[in-house]
Short mmCIF file of C-alpha atoms in Angstrom, two decimals:
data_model
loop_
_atom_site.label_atom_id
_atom_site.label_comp_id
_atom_site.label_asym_id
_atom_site.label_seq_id
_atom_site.Cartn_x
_atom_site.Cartn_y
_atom_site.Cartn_z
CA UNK A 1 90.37 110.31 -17.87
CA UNK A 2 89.11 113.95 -17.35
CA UNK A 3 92.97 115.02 -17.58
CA UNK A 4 93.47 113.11 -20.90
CA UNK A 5 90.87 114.43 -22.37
CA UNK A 6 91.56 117.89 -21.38
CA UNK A 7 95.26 117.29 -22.54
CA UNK A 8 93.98 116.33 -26.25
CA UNK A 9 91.69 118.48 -26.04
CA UNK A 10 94.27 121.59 -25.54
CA UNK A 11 96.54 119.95 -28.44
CA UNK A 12 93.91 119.50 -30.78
CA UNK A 13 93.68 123.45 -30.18
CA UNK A 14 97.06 124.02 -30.41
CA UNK A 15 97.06 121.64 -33.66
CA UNK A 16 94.14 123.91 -35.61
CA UNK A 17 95.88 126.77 -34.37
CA UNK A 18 98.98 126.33 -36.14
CA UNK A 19 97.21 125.12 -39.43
CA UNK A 20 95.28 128.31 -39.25
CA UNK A 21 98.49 130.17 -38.66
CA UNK A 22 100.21 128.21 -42.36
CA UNK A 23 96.61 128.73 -43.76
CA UNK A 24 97.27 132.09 -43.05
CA UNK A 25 100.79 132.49 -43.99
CA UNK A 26 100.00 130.77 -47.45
CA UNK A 27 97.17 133.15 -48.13
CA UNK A 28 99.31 136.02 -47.38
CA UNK A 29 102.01 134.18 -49.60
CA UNK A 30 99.15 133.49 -52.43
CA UNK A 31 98.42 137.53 -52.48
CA UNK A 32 101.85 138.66 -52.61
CA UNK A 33 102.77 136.32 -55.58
CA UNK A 34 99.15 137.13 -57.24
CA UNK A 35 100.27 141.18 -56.71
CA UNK A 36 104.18 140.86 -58.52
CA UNK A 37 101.80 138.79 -60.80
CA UNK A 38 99.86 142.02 -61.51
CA UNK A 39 102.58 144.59 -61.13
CA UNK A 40 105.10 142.20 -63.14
CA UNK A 41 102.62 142.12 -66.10
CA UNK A 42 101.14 146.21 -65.67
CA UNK A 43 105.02 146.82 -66.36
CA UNK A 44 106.85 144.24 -67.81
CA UNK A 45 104.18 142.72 -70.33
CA UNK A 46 104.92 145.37 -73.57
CA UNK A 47 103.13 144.05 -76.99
CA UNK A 48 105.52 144.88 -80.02
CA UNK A 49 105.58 144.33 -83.68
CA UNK A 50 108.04 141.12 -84.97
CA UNK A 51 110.34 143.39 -86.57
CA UNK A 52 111.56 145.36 -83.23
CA UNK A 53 115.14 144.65 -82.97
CA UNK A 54 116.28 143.88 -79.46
CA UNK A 55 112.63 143.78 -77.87
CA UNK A 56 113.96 142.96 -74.39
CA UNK A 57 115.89 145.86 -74.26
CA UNK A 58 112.87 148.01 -75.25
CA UNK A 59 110.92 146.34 -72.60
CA UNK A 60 113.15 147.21 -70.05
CA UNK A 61 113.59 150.65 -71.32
CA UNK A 62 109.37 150.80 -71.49
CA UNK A 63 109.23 149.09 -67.94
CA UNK A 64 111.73 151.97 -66.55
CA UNK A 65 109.86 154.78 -68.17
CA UNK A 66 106.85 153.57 -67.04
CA UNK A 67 107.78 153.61 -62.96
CA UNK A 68 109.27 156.91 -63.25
CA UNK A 69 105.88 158.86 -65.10
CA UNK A 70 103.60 156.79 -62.55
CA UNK A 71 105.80 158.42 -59.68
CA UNK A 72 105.42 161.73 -61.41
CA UNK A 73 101.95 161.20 -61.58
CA UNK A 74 101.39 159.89 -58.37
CA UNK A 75 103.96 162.76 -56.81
CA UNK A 76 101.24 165.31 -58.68
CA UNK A 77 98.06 164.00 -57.12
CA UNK A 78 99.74 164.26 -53.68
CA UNK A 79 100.30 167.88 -54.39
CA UNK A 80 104.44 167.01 -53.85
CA UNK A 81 105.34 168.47 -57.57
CA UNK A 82 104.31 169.06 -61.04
CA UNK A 83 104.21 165.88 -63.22
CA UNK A 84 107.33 167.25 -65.57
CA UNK A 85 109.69 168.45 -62.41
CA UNK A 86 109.09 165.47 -61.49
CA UNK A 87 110.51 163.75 -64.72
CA UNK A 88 113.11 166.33 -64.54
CA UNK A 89 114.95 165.59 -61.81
CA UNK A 90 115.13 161.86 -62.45
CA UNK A 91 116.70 162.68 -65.80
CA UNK A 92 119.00 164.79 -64.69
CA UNK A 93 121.26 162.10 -64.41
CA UNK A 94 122.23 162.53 -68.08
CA UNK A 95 123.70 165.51 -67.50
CA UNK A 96 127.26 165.88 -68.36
CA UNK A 97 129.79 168.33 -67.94
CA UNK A 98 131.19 170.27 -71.31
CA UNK A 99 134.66 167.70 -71.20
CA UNK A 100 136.86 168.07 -74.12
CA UNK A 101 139.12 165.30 -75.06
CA UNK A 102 141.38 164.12 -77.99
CA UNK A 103 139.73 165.15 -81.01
CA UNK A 104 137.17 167.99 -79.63
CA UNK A 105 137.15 171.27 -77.75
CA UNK A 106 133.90 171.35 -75.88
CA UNK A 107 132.71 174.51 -74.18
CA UNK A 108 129.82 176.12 -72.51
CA UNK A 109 128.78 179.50 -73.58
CA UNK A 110 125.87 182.05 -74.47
CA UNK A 111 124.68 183.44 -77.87
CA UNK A 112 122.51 186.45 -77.41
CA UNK A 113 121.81 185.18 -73.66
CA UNK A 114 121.04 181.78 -74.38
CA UNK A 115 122.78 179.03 -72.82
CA UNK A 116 124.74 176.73 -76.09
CA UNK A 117 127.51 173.93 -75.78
CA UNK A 118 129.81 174.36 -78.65
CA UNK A 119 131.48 171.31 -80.35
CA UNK A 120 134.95 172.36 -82.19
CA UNK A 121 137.58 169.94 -83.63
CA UNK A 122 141.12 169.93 -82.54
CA UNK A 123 142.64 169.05 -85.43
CA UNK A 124 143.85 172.09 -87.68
CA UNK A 125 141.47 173.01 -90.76
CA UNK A 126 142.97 175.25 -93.65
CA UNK A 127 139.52 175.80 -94.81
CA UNK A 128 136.19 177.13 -93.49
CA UNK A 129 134.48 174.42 -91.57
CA UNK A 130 130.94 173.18 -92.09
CA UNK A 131 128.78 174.35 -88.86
CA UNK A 132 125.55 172.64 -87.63
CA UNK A 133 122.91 174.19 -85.23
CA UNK A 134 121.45 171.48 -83.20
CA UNK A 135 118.14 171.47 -80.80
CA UNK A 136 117.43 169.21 -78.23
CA UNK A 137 114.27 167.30 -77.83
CA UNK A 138 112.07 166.47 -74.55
CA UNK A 139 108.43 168.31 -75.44
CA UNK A 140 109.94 172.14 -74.69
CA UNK A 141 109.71 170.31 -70.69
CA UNK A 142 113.03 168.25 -70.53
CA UNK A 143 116.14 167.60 -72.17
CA UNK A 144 119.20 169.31 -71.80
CA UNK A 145 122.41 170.21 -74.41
CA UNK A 146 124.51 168.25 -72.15
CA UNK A 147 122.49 165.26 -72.21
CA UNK A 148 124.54 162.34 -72.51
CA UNK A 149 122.77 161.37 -75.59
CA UNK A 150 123.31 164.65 -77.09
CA UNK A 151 126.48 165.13 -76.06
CA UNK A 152 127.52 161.93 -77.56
CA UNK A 153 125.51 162.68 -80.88
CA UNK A 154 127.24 166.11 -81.33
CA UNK A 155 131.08 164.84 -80.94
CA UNK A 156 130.00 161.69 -83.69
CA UNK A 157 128.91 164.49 -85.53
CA UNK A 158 132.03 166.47 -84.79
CA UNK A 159 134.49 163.85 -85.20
CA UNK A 160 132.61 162.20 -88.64
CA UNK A 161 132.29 165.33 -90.76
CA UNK A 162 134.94 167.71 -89.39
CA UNK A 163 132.31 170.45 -88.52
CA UNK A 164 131.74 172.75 -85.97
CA UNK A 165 128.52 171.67 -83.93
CA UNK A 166 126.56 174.09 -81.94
CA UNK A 167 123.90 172.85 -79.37
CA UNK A 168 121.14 174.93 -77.61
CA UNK A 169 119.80 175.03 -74.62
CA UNK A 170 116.36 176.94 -73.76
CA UNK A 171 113.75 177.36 -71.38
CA UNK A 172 111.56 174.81 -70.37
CA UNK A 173 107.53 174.45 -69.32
CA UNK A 174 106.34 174.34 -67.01
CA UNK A 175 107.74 177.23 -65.78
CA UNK A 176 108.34 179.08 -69.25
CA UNK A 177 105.47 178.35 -72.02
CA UNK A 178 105.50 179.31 -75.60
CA UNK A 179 106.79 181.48 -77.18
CA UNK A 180 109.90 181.46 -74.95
CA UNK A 181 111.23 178.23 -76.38
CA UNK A 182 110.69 179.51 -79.95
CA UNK A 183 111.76 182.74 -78.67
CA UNK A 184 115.49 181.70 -77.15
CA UNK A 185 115.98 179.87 -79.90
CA UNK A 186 115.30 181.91 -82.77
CA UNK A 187 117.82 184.57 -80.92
CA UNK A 188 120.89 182.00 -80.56
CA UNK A 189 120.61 181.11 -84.20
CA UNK A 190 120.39 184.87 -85.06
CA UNK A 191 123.44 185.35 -83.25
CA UNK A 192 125.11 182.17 -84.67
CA UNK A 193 124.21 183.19 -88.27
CA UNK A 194 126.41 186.49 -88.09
CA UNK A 195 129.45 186.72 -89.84
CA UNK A 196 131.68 187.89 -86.96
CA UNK A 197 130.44 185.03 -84.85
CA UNK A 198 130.71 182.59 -87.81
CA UNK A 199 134.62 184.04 -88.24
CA UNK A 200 135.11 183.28 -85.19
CA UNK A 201 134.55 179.70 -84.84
CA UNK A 202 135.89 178.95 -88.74
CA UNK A 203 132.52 178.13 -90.13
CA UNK A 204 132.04 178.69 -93.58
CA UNK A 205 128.65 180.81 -94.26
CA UNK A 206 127.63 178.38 -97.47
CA UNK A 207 127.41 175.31 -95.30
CA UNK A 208 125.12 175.89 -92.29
CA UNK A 209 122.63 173.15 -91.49
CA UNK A 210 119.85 173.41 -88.66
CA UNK A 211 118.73 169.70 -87.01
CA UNK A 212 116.45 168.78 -83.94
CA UNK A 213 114.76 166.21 -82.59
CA UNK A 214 111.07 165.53 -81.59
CA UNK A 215 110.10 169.00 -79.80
CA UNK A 216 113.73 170.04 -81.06
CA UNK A 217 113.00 169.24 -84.75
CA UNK A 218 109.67 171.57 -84.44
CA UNK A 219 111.95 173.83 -83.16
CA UNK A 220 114.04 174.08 -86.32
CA UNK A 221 111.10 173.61 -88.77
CA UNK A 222 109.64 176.75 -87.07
CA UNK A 223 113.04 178.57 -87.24
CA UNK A 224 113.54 177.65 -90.80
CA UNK A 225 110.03 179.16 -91.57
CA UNK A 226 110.53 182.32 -89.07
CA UNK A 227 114.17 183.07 -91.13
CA UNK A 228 112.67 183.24 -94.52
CA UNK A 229 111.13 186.75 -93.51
CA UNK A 230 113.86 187.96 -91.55
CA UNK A 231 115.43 190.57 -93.57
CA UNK A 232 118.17 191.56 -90.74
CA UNK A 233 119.59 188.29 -91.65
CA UNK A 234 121.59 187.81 -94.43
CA UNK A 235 122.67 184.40 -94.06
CA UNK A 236 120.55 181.27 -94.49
CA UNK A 237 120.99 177.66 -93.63
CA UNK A 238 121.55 175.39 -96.65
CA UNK A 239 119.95 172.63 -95.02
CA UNK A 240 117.70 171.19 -92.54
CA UNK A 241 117.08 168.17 -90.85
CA UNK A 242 114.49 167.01 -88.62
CA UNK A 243 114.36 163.79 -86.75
CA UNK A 244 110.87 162.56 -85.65
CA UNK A 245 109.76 165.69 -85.45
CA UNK A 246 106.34 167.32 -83.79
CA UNK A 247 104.78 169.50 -86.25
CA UNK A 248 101.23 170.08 -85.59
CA UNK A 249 98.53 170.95 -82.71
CA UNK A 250 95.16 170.65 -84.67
CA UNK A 251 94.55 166.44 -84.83
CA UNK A 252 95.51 164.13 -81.92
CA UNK A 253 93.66 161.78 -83.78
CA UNK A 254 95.81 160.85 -86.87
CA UNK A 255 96.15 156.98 -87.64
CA UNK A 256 99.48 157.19 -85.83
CA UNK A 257 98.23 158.52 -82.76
CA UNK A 258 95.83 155.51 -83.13
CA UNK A 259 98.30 153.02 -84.13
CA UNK A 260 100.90 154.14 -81.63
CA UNK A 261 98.65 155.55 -78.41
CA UNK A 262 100.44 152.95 -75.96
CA UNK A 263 103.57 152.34 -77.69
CA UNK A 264 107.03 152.47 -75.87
CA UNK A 265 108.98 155.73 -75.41
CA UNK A 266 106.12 158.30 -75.86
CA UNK A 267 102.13 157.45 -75.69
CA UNK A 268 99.69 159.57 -76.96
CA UNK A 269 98.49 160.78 -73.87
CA UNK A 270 102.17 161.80 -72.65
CA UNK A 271 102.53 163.73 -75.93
CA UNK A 272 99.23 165.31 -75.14
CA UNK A 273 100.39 166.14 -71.90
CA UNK A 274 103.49 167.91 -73.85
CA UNK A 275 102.38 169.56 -76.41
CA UNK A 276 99.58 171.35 -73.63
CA UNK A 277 102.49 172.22 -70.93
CA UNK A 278 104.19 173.95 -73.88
CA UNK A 279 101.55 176.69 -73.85
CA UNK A 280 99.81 176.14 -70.27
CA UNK A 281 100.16 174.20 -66.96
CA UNK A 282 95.70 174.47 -67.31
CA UNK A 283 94.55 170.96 -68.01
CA UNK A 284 91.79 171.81 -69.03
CA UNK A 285 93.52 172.50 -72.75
CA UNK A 286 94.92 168.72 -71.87
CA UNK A 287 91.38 167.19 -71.79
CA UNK A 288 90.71 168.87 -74.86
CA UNK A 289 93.10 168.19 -77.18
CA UNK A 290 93.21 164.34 -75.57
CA UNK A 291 89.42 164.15 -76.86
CA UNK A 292 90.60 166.25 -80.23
CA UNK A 293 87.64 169.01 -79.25
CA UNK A 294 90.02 171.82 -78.88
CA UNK A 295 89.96 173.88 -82.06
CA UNK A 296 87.38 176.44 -82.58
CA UNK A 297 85.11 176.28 -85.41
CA UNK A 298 86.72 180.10 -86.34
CA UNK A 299 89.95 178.19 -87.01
CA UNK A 300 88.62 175.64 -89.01
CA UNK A 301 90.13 176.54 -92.56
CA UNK A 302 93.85 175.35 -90.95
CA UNK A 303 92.70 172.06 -90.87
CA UNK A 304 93.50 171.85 -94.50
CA UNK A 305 96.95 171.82 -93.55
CA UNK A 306 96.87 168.90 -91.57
CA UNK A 307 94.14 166.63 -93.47
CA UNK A 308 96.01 163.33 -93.08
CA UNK A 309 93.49 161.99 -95.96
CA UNK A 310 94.94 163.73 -98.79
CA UNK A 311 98.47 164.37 -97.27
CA UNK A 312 99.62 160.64 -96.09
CA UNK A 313 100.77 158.11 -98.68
CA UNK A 314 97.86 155.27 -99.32
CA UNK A 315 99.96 152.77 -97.18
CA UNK A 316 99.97 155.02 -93.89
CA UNK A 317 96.41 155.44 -94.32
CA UNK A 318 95.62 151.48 -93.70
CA UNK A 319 92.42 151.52 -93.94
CA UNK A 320 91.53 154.45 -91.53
CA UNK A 321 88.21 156.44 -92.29
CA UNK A 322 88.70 160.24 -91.75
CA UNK A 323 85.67 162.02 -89.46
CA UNK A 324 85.66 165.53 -89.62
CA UNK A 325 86.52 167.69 -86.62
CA UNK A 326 84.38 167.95 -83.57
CA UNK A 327 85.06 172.02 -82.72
CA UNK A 328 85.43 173.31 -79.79
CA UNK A 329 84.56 176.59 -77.42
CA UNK A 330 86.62 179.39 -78.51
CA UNK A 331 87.36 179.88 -74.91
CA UNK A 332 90.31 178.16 -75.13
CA UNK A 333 91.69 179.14 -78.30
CA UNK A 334 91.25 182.73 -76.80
CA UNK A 335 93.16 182.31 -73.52
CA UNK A 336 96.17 180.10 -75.36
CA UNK A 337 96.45 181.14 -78.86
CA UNK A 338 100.04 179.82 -79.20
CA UNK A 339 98.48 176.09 -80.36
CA UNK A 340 97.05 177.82 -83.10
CA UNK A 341 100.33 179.89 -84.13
CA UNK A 342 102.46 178.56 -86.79
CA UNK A 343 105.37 179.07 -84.28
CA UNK A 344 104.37 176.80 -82.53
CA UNK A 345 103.06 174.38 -85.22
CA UNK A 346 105.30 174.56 -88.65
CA UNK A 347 102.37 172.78 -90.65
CA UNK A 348 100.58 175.67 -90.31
CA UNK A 349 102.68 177.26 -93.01
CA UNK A 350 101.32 178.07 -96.33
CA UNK A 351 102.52 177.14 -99.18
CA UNK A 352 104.21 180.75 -100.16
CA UNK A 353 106.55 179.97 -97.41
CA UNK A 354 107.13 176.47 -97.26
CA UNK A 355 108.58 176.38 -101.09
CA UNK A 356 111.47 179.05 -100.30
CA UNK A 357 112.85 176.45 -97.30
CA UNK A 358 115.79 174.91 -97.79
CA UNK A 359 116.93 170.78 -98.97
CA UNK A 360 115.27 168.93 -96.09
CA UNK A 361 115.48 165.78 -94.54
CA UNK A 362 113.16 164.19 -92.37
CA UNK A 363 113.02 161.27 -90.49
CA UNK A 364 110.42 159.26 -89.39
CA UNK A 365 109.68 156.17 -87.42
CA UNK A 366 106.90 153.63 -87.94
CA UNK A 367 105.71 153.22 -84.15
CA UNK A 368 105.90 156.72 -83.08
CA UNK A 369 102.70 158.72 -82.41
CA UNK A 370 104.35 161.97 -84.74
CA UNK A 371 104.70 159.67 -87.90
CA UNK A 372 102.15 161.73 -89.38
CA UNK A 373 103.27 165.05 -88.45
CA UNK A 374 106.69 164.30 -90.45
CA UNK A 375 105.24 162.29 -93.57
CA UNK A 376 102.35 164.78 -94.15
CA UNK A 377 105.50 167.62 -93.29
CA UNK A 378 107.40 165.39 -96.28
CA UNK A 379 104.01 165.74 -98.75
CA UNK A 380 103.46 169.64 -98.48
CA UNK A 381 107.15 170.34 -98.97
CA UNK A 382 107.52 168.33 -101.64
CA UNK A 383 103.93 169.79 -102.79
CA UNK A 384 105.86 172.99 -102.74
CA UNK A 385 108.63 172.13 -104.54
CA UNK A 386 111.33 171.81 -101.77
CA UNK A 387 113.73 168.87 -102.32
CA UNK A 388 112.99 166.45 -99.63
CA UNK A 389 114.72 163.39 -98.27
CA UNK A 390 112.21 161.53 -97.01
CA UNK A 391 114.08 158.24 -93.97
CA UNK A 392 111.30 156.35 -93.22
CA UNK A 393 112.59 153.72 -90.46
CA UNK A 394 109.98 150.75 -90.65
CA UNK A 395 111.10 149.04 -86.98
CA UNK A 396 112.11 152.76 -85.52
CA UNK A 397 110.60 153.88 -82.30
CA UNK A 398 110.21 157.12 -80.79
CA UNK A 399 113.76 158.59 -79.24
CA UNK A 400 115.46 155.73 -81.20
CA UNK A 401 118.56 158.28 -82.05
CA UNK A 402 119.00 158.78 -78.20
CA UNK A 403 119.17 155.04 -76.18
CA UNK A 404 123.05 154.14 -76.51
CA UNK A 405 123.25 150.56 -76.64
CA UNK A 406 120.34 150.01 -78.70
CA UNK A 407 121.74 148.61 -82.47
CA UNK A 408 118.98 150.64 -83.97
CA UNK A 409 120.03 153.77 -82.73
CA UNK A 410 123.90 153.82 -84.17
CA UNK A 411 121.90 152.69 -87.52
CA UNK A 412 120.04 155.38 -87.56
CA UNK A 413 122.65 157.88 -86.46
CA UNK A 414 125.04 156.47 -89.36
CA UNK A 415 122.06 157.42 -91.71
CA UNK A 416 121.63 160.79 -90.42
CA UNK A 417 125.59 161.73 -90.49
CA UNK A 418 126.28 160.12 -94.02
CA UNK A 419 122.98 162.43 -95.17
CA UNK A 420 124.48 165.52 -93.35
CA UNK A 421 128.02 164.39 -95.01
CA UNK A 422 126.76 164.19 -98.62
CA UNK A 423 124.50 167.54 -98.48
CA UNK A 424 125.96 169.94 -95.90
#
């Protein structure tokens, strides 16, 4: 009897053993599952409007984006690299070598010591060809001329209007701040606009354009503005057009940084994060301009520029209430007085300069944190008498122009290259 018992008394053991053991194994199970939960929704789960086009592909794109900046961040708190090296060397994929094929010459070159990729069609032209000056995006950190997406916008560009297409290169924060990206250029598209260059490449003088993208279309505003004074330069671009561009330092709190702070393919605090690696890798301009308390009360007159209560159209506005500026220390303005120059921020300008610019056209997307910058851009030039084209994309994103495969992008790229074919 004693043995029986002890024998049931050993597999009643072994018995609550092993259910402890599943007990365990399906808690462990439970967690995982409840953690991909978690994870699955922090970067899968994306809120959108009803009229995104393709919102799965956006997802994905958002999802993607959003592994590769925690990485950067979490690479930066470990002291491994900066946040924007990090970025850097995962896009680097993109890069392409300067391949020529059927219908265009591609080559890499330098214009006053600045790297460019020039764009020139095959095909035999009896007459002067129209030339375009193009600037990359990637908030003066990333981005590259030979970007795939660049590279494929130039040769449309090439191959749709029979021009000759020049793209820039320049240096990038955060190891070069402001001016240098202003600064290299300003001194390619000096050397571009000469006539012996010009001859060279068969570009007729009267049909120069300038065009850019987000940190590449303040680029070109800022050129355009820094040209009109330059009396070493004869020759002047009849056009300019600026995609989603970023246009001014003073309010991080416009209704479209409100509207758009989380939105897919640039948040507000990334742009934040941008816009204060273009002058300084000190985050403590960062913090500041992320709580808008970053502009002296000295500089307070500029804000007239950039008052998106009288400059935005009613329908932007959407019921927004504008506060007045909280100023801040002059410290800052003091150390990094680039976010205060209208180099660095083309709606700066005053009117005496903006109405000798040339036929502009802008475009703008309605879920993009710079909406503002380019519609209240759109008002003051128009304000000033400059003939604007105003391409307001209602389901546009930010960096629409650059994901291939998305539909939106070719329609927006057909809209920009029919525009450049009827004015340049």
């Amino acid at each position: 009897m004693k043995f029986q018992s002890n024998y049931y008394s050993k597999a009643y053991c072994c018995a609550a053993q092993v259910e402890r053991q599943k007990g365990n194994v399906m808690g462990k199970k439970t967690m995982l599952l409840l953690l991909v939960g978690v994870l699955g929704a922090y970067y899968v789960h994306t809120p959108l409007p009803d009229n995104i086009e393709e919102p799965w592909r956006l997802i994905w794109l958002n999802t993607q984006l959003k592994i590769v900046t925690n990485l950067a961040t979490f690479a930066e708190l470990l002291g491994i690299n900066h946040f924007m090296n990090t970025l850097m060397f995962y896009m680097n994929h993109q890069e392409v070598p300067p391949t020529s094929d059927e219908n265009v010459t591609v080559m890499d070159t330098t214009f006053n010591n600045v790297p460019v990729r020039i764009y020139i069609p095959k095909q035999k032209s009896e007459t002067l060809r129209r030339g375009l000056f193009y600037i990359h995006g990637g908030g003066w950190c990333l981005g590259s001329a030979g970007w795939f997406g660049y590279d494929f916008l130039s040769r449309q560009t090439v191959n749709r209007l029979d021009a000759v297409v020049i793209s820039t290169n320049y240096r990038l924060a955060p190891k070069y701040h402001f001016p240098n990206q202003f600064e290299d250029v300003y001194n390619a598209v000096r050397w571009f606009l000469r006539q012996d260059v010009l001859d060279k490449y068969g570009v007729d003088p009267k049909r120069l354009g300038i065009s850019g993208d987000s940190a590449g279309g303040n680029l070109a505003a800022a050129v355009t503005q820094q040209l009109i004074g330059d009396r070493d330069i004869k020759i002047k671009f009849k056009i300019q057009s600026l995609i989603y561009p970023a246009l001014q330092t003073l309010d991080m709190d416009l209704p479209s940084y409100q509207e758009n702070s989380h939105f897919p393919g640039l948040s507000k605090s990334l742009m934040v994060r941008f816009w204060s690696e273009y002058f300084t890798t000190d985050r403590s301009l960062e913090n500041a301009m992320l709580f808008n308390q970053h502009v002296p009360v000295e500089s307070s007159h500029l804000f007239q520029f950039v008052n998106w209560s009288s400059l935005l159209p009613e329908k932007f506005k959407k019921g927004h209430i504008y506060n007045s500026p909280t100023h801040g220390t002059s410290e800052l303005a003091k150390k990094y007085p680039g976010f205060l120059d209208v180099r660095a921020a083309p709606l700066l300008a005053d009117d005496s300069k903006l109405r000798s610019l040339p036929l502009t056209y802008v475009i703008t997307c309605q879920n993009d944190v710079l909406r503002d910058d380019g519609i209240m851009y759109v008002t003051r030039l128009r304000n000033a008498g400059v003939r604007v084209t105003h391409n307001h994309i209602e389901d546009g994103f930010h960096g629409a122009i650059s994901y291939l495969g998305f539909k939106i992008k070719h329609r927006i790229e057909n809209q920009y290259i029919s525009w450049l074919s009827e004015n340049l």
